mmCIF file of C-alpha atoms in Angstrom:
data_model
loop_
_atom_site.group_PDB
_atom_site.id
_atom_site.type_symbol
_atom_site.label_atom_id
_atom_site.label_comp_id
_atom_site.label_asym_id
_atom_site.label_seq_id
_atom_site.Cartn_x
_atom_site.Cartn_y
_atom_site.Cartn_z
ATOM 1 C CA UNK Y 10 0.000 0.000 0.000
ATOM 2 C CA UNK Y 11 1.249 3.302 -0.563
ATOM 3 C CA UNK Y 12 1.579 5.148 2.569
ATOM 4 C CA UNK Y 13 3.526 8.010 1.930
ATOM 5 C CA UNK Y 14 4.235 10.952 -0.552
ATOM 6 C CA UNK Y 15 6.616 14.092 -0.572
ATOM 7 C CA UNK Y 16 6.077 17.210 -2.045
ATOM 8 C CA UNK Y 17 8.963 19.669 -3.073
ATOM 9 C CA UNK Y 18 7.908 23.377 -4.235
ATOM 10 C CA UNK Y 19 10.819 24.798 -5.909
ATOM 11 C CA UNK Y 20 11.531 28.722 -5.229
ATOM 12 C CA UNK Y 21 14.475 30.906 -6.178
ATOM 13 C CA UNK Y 22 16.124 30.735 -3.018
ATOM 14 C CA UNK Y 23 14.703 27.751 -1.382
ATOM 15 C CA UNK Y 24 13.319 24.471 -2.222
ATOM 16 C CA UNK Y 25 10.639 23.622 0.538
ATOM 17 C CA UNK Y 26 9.976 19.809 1.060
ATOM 18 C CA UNK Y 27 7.291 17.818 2.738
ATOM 19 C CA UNK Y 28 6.337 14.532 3.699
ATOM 20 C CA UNK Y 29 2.869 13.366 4.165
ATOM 21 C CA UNK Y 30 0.756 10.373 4.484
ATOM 22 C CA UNK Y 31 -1.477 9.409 1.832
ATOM 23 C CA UNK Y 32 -4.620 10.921 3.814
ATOM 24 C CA UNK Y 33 -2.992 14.390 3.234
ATOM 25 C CA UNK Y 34 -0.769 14.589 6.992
ATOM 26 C CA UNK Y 35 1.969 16.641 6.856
ATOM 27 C CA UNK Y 36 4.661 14.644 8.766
ATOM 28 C CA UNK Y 37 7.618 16.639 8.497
ATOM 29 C CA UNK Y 38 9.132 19.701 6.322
ATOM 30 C CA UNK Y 39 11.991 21.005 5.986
ATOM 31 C CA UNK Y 40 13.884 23.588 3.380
ATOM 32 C CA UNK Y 41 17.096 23.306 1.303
ATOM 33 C CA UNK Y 42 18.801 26.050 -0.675
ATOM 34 C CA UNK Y 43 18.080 26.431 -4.399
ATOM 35 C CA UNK Y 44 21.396 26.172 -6.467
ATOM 36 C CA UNK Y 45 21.246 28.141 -9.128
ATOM 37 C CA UNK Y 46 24.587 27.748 -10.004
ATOM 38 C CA UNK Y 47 25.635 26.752 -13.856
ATOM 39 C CA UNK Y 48 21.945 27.390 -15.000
ATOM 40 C CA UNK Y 49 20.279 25.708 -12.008
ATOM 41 C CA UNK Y 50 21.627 22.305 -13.408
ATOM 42 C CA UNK Y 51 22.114 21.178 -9.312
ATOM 43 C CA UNK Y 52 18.730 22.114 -8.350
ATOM 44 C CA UNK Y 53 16.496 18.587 -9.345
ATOM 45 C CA UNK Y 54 19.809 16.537 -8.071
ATOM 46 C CA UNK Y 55 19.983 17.870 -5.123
ATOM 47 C CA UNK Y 56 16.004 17.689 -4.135
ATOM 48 C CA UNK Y 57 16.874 13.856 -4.933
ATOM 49 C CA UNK Y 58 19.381 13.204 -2.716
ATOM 50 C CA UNK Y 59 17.208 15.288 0.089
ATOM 51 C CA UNK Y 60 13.963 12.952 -0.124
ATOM 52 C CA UNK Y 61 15.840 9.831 -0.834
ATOM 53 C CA UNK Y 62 18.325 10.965 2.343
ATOM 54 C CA UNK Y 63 14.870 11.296 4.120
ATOM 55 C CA UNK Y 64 13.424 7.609 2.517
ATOM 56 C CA UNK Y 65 16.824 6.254 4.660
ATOM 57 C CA UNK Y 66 15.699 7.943 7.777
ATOM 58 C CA UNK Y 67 12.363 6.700 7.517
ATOM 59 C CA UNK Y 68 13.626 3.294 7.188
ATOM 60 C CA UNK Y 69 10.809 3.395 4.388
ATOM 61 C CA UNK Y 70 10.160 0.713 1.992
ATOM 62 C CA UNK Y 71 9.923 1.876 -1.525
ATOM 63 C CA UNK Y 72 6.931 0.508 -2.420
ATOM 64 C CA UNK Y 73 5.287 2.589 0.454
ATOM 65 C CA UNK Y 74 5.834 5.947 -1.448
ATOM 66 C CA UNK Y 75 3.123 6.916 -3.954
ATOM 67 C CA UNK Y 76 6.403 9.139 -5.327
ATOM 68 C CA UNK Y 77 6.977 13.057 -5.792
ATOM 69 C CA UNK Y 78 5.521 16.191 -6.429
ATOM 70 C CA UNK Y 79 7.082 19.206 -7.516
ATOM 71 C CA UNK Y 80 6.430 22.344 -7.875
ATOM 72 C CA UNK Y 81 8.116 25.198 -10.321
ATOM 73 C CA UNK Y 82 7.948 28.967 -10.737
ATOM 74 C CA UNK Y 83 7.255 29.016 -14.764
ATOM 75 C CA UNK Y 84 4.942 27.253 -17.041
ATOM 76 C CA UNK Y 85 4.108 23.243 -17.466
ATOM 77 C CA UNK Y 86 2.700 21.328 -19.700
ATOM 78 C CA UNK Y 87 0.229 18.477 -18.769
ATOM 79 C CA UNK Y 88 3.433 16.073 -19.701
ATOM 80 C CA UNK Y 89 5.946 17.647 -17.055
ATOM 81 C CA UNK Y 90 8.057 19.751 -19.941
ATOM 82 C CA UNK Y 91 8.970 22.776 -18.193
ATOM 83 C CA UNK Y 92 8.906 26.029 -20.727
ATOM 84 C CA UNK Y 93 11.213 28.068 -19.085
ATOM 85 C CA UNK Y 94 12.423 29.014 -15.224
ATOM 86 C CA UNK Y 95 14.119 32.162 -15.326
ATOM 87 C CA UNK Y 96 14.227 32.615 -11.367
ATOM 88 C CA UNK Y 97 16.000 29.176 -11.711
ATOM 89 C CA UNK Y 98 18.277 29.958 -15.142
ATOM 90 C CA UNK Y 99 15.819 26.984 -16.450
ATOM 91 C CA UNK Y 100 15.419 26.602 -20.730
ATOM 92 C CA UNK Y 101 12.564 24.731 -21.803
ATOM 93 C CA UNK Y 102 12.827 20.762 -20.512
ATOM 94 C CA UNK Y 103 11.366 18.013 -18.726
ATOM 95 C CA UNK Y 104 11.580 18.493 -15.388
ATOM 96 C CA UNK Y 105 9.372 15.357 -15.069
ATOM 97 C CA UNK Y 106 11.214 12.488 -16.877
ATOM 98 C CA UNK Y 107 14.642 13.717 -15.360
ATOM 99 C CA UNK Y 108 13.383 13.884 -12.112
ATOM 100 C CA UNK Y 109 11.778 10.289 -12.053
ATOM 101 C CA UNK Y 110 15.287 9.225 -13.286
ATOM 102 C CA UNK Y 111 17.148 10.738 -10.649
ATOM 103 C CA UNK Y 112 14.283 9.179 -7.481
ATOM 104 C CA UNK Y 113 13.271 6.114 -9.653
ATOM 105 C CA UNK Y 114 10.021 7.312 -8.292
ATOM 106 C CA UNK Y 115 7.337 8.340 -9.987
ATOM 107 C CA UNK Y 116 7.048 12.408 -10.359
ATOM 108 C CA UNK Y 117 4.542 14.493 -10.852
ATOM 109 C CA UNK Y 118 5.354 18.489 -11.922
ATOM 110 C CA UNK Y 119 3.575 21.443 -12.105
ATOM 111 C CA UNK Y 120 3.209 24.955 -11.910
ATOM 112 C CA UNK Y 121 3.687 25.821 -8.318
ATOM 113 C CA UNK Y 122 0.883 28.603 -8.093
ATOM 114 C CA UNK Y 123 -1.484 25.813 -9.597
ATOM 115 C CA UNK Y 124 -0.039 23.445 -6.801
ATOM 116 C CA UNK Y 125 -0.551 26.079 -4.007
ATOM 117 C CA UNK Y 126 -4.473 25.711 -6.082
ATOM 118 C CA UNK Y 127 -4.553 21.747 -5.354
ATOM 119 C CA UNK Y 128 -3.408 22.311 -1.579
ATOM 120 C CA UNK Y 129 -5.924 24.390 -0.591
ATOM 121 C CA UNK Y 130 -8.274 22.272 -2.417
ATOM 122 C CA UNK Y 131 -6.988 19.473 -0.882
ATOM 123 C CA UNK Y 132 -6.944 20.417 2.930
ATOM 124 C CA UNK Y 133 -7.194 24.295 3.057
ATOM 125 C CA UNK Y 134 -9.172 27.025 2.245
ATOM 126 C CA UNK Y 135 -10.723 25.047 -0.555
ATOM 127 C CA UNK Y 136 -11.947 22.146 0.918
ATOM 128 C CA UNK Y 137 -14.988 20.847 0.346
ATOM 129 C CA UNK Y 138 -15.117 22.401 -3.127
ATOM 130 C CA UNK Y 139 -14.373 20.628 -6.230
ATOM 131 C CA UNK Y 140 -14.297 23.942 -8.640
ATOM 132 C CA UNK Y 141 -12.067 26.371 -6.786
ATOM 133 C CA UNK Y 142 -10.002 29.923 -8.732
ATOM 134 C CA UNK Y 143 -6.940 30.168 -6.058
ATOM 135 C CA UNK Y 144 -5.890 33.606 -6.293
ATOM 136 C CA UNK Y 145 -2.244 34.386 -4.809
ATOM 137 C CA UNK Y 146 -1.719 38.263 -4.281
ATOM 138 C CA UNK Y 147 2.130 37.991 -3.504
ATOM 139 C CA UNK Y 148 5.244 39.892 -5.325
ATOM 140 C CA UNK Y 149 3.214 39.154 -8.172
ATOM 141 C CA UNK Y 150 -0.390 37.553 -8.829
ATOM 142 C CA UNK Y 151 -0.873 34.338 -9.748
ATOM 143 C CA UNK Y 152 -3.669 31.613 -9.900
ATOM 144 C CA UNK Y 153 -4.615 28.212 -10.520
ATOM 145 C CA UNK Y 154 -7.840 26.838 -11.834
ATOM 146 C CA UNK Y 155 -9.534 23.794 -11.118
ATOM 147 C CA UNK Y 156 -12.616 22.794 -12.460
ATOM 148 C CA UNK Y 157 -14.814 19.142 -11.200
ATOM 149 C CA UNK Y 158 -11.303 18.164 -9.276
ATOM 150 C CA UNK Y 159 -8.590 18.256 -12.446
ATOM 151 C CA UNK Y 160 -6.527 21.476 -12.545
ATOM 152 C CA UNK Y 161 -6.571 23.302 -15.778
ATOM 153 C CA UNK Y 162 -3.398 23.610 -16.951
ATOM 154 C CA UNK Y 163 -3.632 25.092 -20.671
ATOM 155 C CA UNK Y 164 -2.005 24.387 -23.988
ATOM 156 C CA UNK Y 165 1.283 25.871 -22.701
ATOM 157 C CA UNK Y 166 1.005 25.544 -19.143
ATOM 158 C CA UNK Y 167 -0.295 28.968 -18.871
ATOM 159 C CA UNK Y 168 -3.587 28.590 -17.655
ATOM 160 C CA UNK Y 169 -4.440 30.330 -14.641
ATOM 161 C CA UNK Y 170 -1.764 33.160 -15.569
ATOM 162 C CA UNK Y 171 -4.654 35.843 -14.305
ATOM 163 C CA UNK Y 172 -2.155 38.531 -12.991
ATOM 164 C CA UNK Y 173 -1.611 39.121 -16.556
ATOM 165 C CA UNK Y 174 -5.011 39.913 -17.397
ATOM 166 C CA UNK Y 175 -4.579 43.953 -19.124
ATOM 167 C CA UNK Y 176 -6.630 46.319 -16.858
ATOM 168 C CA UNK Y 177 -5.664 49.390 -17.844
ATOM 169 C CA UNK Y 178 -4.688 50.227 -21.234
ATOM 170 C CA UNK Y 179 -3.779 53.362 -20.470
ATOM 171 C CA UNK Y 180 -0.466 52.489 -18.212
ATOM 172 C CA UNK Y 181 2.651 53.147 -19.003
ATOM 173 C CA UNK Y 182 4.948 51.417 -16.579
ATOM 174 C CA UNK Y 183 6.439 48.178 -17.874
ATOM 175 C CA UNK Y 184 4.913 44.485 -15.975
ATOM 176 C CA UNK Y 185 7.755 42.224 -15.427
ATOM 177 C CA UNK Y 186 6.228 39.980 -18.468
ATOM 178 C CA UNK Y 187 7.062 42.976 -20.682
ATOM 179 C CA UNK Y 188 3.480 44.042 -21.052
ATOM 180 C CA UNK Y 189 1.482 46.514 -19.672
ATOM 181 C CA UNK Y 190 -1.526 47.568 -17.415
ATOM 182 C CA UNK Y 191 -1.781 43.779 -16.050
ATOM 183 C CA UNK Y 192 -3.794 42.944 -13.132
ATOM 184 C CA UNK Y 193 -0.452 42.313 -11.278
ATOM 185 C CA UNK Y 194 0.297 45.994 -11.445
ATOM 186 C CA UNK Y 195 -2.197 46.870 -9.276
ATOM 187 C CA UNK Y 196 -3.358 44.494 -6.845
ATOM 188 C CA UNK Y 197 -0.179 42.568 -6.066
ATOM 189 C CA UNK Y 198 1.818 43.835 -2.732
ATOM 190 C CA UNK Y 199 4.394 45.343 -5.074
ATOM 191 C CA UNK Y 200 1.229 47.253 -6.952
ATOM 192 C CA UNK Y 201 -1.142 48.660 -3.761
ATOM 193 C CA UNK Y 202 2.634 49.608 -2.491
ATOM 194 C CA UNK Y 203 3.187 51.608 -6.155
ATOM 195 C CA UNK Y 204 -0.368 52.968 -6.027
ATOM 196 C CA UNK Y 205 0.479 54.037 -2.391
ATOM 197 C CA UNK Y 206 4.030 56.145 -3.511
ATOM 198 C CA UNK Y 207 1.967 57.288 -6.533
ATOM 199 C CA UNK Y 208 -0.331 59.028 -4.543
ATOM 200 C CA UNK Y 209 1.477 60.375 -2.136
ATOM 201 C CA UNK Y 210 3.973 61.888 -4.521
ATOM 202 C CA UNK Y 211 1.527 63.148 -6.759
ATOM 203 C CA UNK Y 212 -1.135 65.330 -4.047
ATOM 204 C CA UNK Y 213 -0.664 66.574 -0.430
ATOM 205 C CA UNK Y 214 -3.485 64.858 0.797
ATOM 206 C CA UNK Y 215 -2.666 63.920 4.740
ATOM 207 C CA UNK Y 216 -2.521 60.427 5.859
ATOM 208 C CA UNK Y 217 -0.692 58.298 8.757
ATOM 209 C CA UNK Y 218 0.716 57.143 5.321
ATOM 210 C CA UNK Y 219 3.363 59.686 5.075
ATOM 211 C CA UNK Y 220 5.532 58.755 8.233
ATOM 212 C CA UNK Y 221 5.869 54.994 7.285
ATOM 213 C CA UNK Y 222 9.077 54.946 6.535
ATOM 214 C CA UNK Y 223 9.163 51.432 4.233
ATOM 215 C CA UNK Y 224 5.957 51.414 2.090
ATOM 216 C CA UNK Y 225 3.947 48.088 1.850
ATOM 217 C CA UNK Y 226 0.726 46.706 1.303
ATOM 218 C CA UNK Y 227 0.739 45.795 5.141
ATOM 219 C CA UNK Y 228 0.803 49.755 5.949
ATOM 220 C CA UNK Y 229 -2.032 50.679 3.786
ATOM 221 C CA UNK Y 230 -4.475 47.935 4.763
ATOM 222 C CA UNK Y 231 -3.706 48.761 8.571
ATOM 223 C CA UNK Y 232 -4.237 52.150 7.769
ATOM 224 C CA UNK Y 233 -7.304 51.762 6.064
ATOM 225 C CA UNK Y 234 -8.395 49.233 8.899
ATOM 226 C CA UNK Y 235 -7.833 52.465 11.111
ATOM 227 C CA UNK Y 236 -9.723 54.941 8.948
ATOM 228 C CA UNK Y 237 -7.219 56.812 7.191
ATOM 229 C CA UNK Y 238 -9.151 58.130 4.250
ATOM 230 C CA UNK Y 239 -6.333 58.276 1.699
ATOM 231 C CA UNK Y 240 -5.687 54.373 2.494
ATOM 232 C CA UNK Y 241 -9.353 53.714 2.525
ATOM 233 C CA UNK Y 242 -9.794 55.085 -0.923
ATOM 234 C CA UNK Y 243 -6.420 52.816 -1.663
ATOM 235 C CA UNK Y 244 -8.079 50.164 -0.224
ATOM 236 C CA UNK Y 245 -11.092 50.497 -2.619
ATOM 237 C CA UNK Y 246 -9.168 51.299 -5.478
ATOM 238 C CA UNK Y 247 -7.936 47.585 -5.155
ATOM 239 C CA UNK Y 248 -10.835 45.734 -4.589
ATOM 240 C CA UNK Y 249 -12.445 47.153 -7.747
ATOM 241 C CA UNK Y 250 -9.791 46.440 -9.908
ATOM 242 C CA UNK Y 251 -9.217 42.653 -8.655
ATOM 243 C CA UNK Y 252 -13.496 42.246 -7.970
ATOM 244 C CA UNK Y 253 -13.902 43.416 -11.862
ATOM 245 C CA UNK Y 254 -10.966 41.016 -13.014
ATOM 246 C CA UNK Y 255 -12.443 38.022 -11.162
ATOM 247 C CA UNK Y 256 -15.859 38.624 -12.385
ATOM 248 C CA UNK Y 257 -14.857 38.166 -15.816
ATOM 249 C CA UNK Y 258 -13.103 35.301 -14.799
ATOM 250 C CA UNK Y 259 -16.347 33.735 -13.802
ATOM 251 C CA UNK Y 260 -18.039 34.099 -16.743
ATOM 252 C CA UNK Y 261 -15.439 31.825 -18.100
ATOM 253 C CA UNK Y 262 -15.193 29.647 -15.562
ATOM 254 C CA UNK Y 263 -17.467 29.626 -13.249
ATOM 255 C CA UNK Y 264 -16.338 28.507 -10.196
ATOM 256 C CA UNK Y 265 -18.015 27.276 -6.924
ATOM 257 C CA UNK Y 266 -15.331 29.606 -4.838
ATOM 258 C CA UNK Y 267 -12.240 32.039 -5.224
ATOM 259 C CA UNK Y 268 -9.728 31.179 -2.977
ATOM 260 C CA UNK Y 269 -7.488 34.154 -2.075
ATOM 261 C CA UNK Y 270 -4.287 34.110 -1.280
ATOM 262 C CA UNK Y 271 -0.848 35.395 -0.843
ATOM 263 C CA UNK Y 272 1.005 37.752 1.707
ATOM 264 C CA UNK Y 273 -1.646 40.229 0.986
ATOM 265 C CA UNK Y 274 -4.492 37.731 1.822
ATOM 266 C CA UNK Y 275 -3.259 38.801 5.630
ATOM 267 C CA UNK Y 276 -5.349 42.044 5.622
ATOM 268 C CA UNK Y 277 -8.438 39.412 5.596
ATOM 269 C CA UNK Y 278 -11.708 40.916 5.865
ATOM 270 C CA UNK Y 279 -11.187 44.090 4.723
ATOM 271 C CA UNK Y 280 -9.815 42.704 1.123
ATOM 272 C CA UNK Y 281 -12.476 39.987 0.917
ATOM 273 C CA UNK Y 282 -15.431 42.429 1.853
ATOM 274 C CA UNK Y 283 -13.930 45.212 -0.870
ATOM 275 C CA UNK Y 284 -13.086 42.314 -3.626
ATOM 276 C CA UNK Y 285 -16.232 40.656 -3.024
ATOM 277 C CA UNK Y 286 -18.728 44.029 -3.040
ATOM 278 C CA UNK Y 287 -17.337 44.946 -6.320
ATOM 279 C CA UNK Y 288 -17.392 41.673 -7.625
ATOM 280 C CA UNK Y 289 -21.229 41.597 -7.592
ATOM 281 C CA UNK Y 290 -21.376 44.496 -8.761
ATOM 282 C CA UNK Y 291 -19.779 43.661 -12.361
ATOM 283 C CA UNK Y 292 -20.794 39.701 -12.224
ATOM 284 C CA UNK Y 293 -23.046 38.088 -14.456
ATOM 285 C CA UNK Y 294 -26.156 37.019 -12.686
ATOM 286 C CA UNK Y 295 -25.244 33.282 -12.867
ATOM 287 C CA UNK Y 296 -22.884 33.342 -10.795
ATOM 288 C CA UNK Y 297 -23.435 35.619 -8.206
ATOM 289 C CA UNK Y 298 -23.482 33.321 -5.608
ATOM 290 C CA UNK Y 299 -19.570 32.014 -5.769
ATOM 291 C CA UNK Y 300 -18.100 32.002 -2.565
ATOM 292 C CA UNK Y 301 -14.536 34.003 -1.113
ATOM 293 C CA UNK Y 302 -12.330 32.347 0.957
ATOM 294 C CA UNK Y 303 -9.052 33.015 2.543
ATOM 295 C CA UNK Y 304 -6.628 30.434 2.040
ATOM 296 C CA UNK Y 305 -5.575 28.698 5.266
ATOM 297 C CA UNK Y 306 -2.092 26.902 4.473
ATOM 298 C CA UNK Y 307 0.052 29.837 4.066
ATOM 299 C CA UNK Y 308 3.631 29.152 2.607
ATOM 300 C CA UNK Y 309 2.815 24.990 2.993
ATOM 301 C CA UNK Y 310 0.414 25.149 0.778
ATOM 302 C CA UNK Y 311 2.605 24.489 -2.368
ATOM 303 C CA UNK Y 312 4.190 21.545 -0.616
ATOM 304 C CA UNK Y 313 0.520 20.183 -0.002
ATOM 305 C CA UNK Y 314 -0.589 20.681 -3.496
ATOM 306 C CA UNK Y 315 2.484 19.075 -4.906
ATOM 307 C CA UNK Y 316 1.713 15.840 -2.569
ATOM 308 C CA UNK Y 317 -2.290 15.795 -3.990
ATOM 309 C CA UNK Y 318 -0.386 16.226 -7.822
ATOM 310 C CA UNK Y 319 1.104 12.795 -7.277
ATOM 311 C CA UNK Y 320 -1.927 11.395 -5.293
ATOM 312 C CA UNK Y 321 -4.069 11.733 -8.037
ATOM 313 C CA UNK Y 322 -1.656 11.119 -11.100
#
């Protein structure tokens, strides 16, 4: 019977590993560093010899481990080819077949936004749903779709690439995909922190804003929470952007619930109230009735979805 599974969610600086029983227990985790060295050609080696080091602790049997999930930071396709990892000086490959080499396990790979989607789905925010949007408002934006329990993973292993949905034609600052006005720009930490500077450069309206010596999102949701207006109309400035963006989303998609996520997904209430009022407001009537929910496994949540990727192979 197989009894166990890992999960490995592969960032730029570390890889973060876990290893779970079948029924979706997180046992143990722990973190290496990601070698980026000579094009990142270290990095699927050395999660390898980490979960088989780990297998030899154990004292596991192989044929006890359902095998290995692993997340990336670029696009997959449904066959574990990898189209590029710049964070990890990655060309286009597959990540898949070399890794199952390397474990002589079998591997499952995916986008790691989309596996943050299946662990929150899988015993977080999402659970209990079987057609969940996850929506991760970090550095940048990202999302995973999953529709009657199989994650949609596109063509080019782009689906769920909503922070790159243009809303606002108009901008003129560069996105770090080389386009511009995407949804990224705006309600990612990096964008309510630009829309913060912007405004306070640009008028001398007061605001507890101005003596915050390190902008961040953090600072302008606490400040709105504490009724600064400036932050406030910040605040709202967000929620309409990202509520507008997801209802058109949900005329595609229609999901039972958006899942929302992300450092940003901190401020809670406040940015599901705000997303959520203007998300009615521009929703087509069928699906009015989807559901917010905060995501609950914070950073683990790749590790879990990487776990449930191999679970259900």
């Amino acid at each position: 019977m197989k009894q166990y599974v890992f999960g490995a969610d592969i960032g730029g600086t570390t890889v973060k590993l876990g290893f779970f029983t079948s029924e979706g227990e997180l046992l143990e985790k722990w973190e290496i560093t990601t070698r980026k060295d000579e094009g990142g050609r270290f990095i699927l080696s050395d999660v390898a010899d980490s979960i088989k080091a780990k297998i030899a602790e154990k004292e596991l049997e192989k044929d006890s481990v359902a095998g290995v999930g692993i997340g990336v930071p670029g696009p997959v396709k449904d066959d574990g080819t990898v189209l590029g990892c710049v964070n990890l000086g990655w060309g286009e490959f597959n990540v898949e077949k070399e890794a199952e080499k390397l474990l002589e396990l079998p591997v499952k790979v995916g986008n790691d936004a989309n596996m943050a989607s299946l662990g929150e789905m899988w015993q977080g925010g999402g659970k209990g749903y079987q057609s969940i949007i996850m929506v991760t408002l970090g550095t940048g934006v990202g999302g995973g779709i999953i529709m009657n329990g199989k994650m949609l993973y596109g063509t080019n292993g782009a689906g769920g690439e909503i922070g790159h949905i243009c809303v606002d034609e108009s901008e003129t600052e560069v996105c770090g995909c080389g386009k511009k006005g995407c949804l990224e720009q705006y309600t990612s930490a990096t964008g309510i922190t630009r829309m913060a500077v912007s405004e306070l450069n640009n008028t001398d309206r007061p605001s507890k804003l101005r003596s915050v010596q390190y902008m961040s999102a953090k600072e302008v949701f606490d400040a709105a929470k504490d009724g600064d207006e400036l932050a406030l109309e910040l605040v709202e400035k967000h929620g309409k952007i990202l509520g507008k963006a997801l209802a058109s989303i949900a005329c595609v998609c229609d999901p039972e619930a958006f899942v929302i996520g992300g450092g940003v997904s901190r401020a809670g209430d406040i940015l599901i109230n705000t997303t959520a009022k203007y998300y009615q407001q521009y929703v087509f009537h069928a699906c009015k009735n989807t559901k917010f929910e905060l995501a609950s496994l914070g950073n683990d949540a790749g590790i879990y979805g990487c776990a449930e990727a191999i679970l259900t192979k």
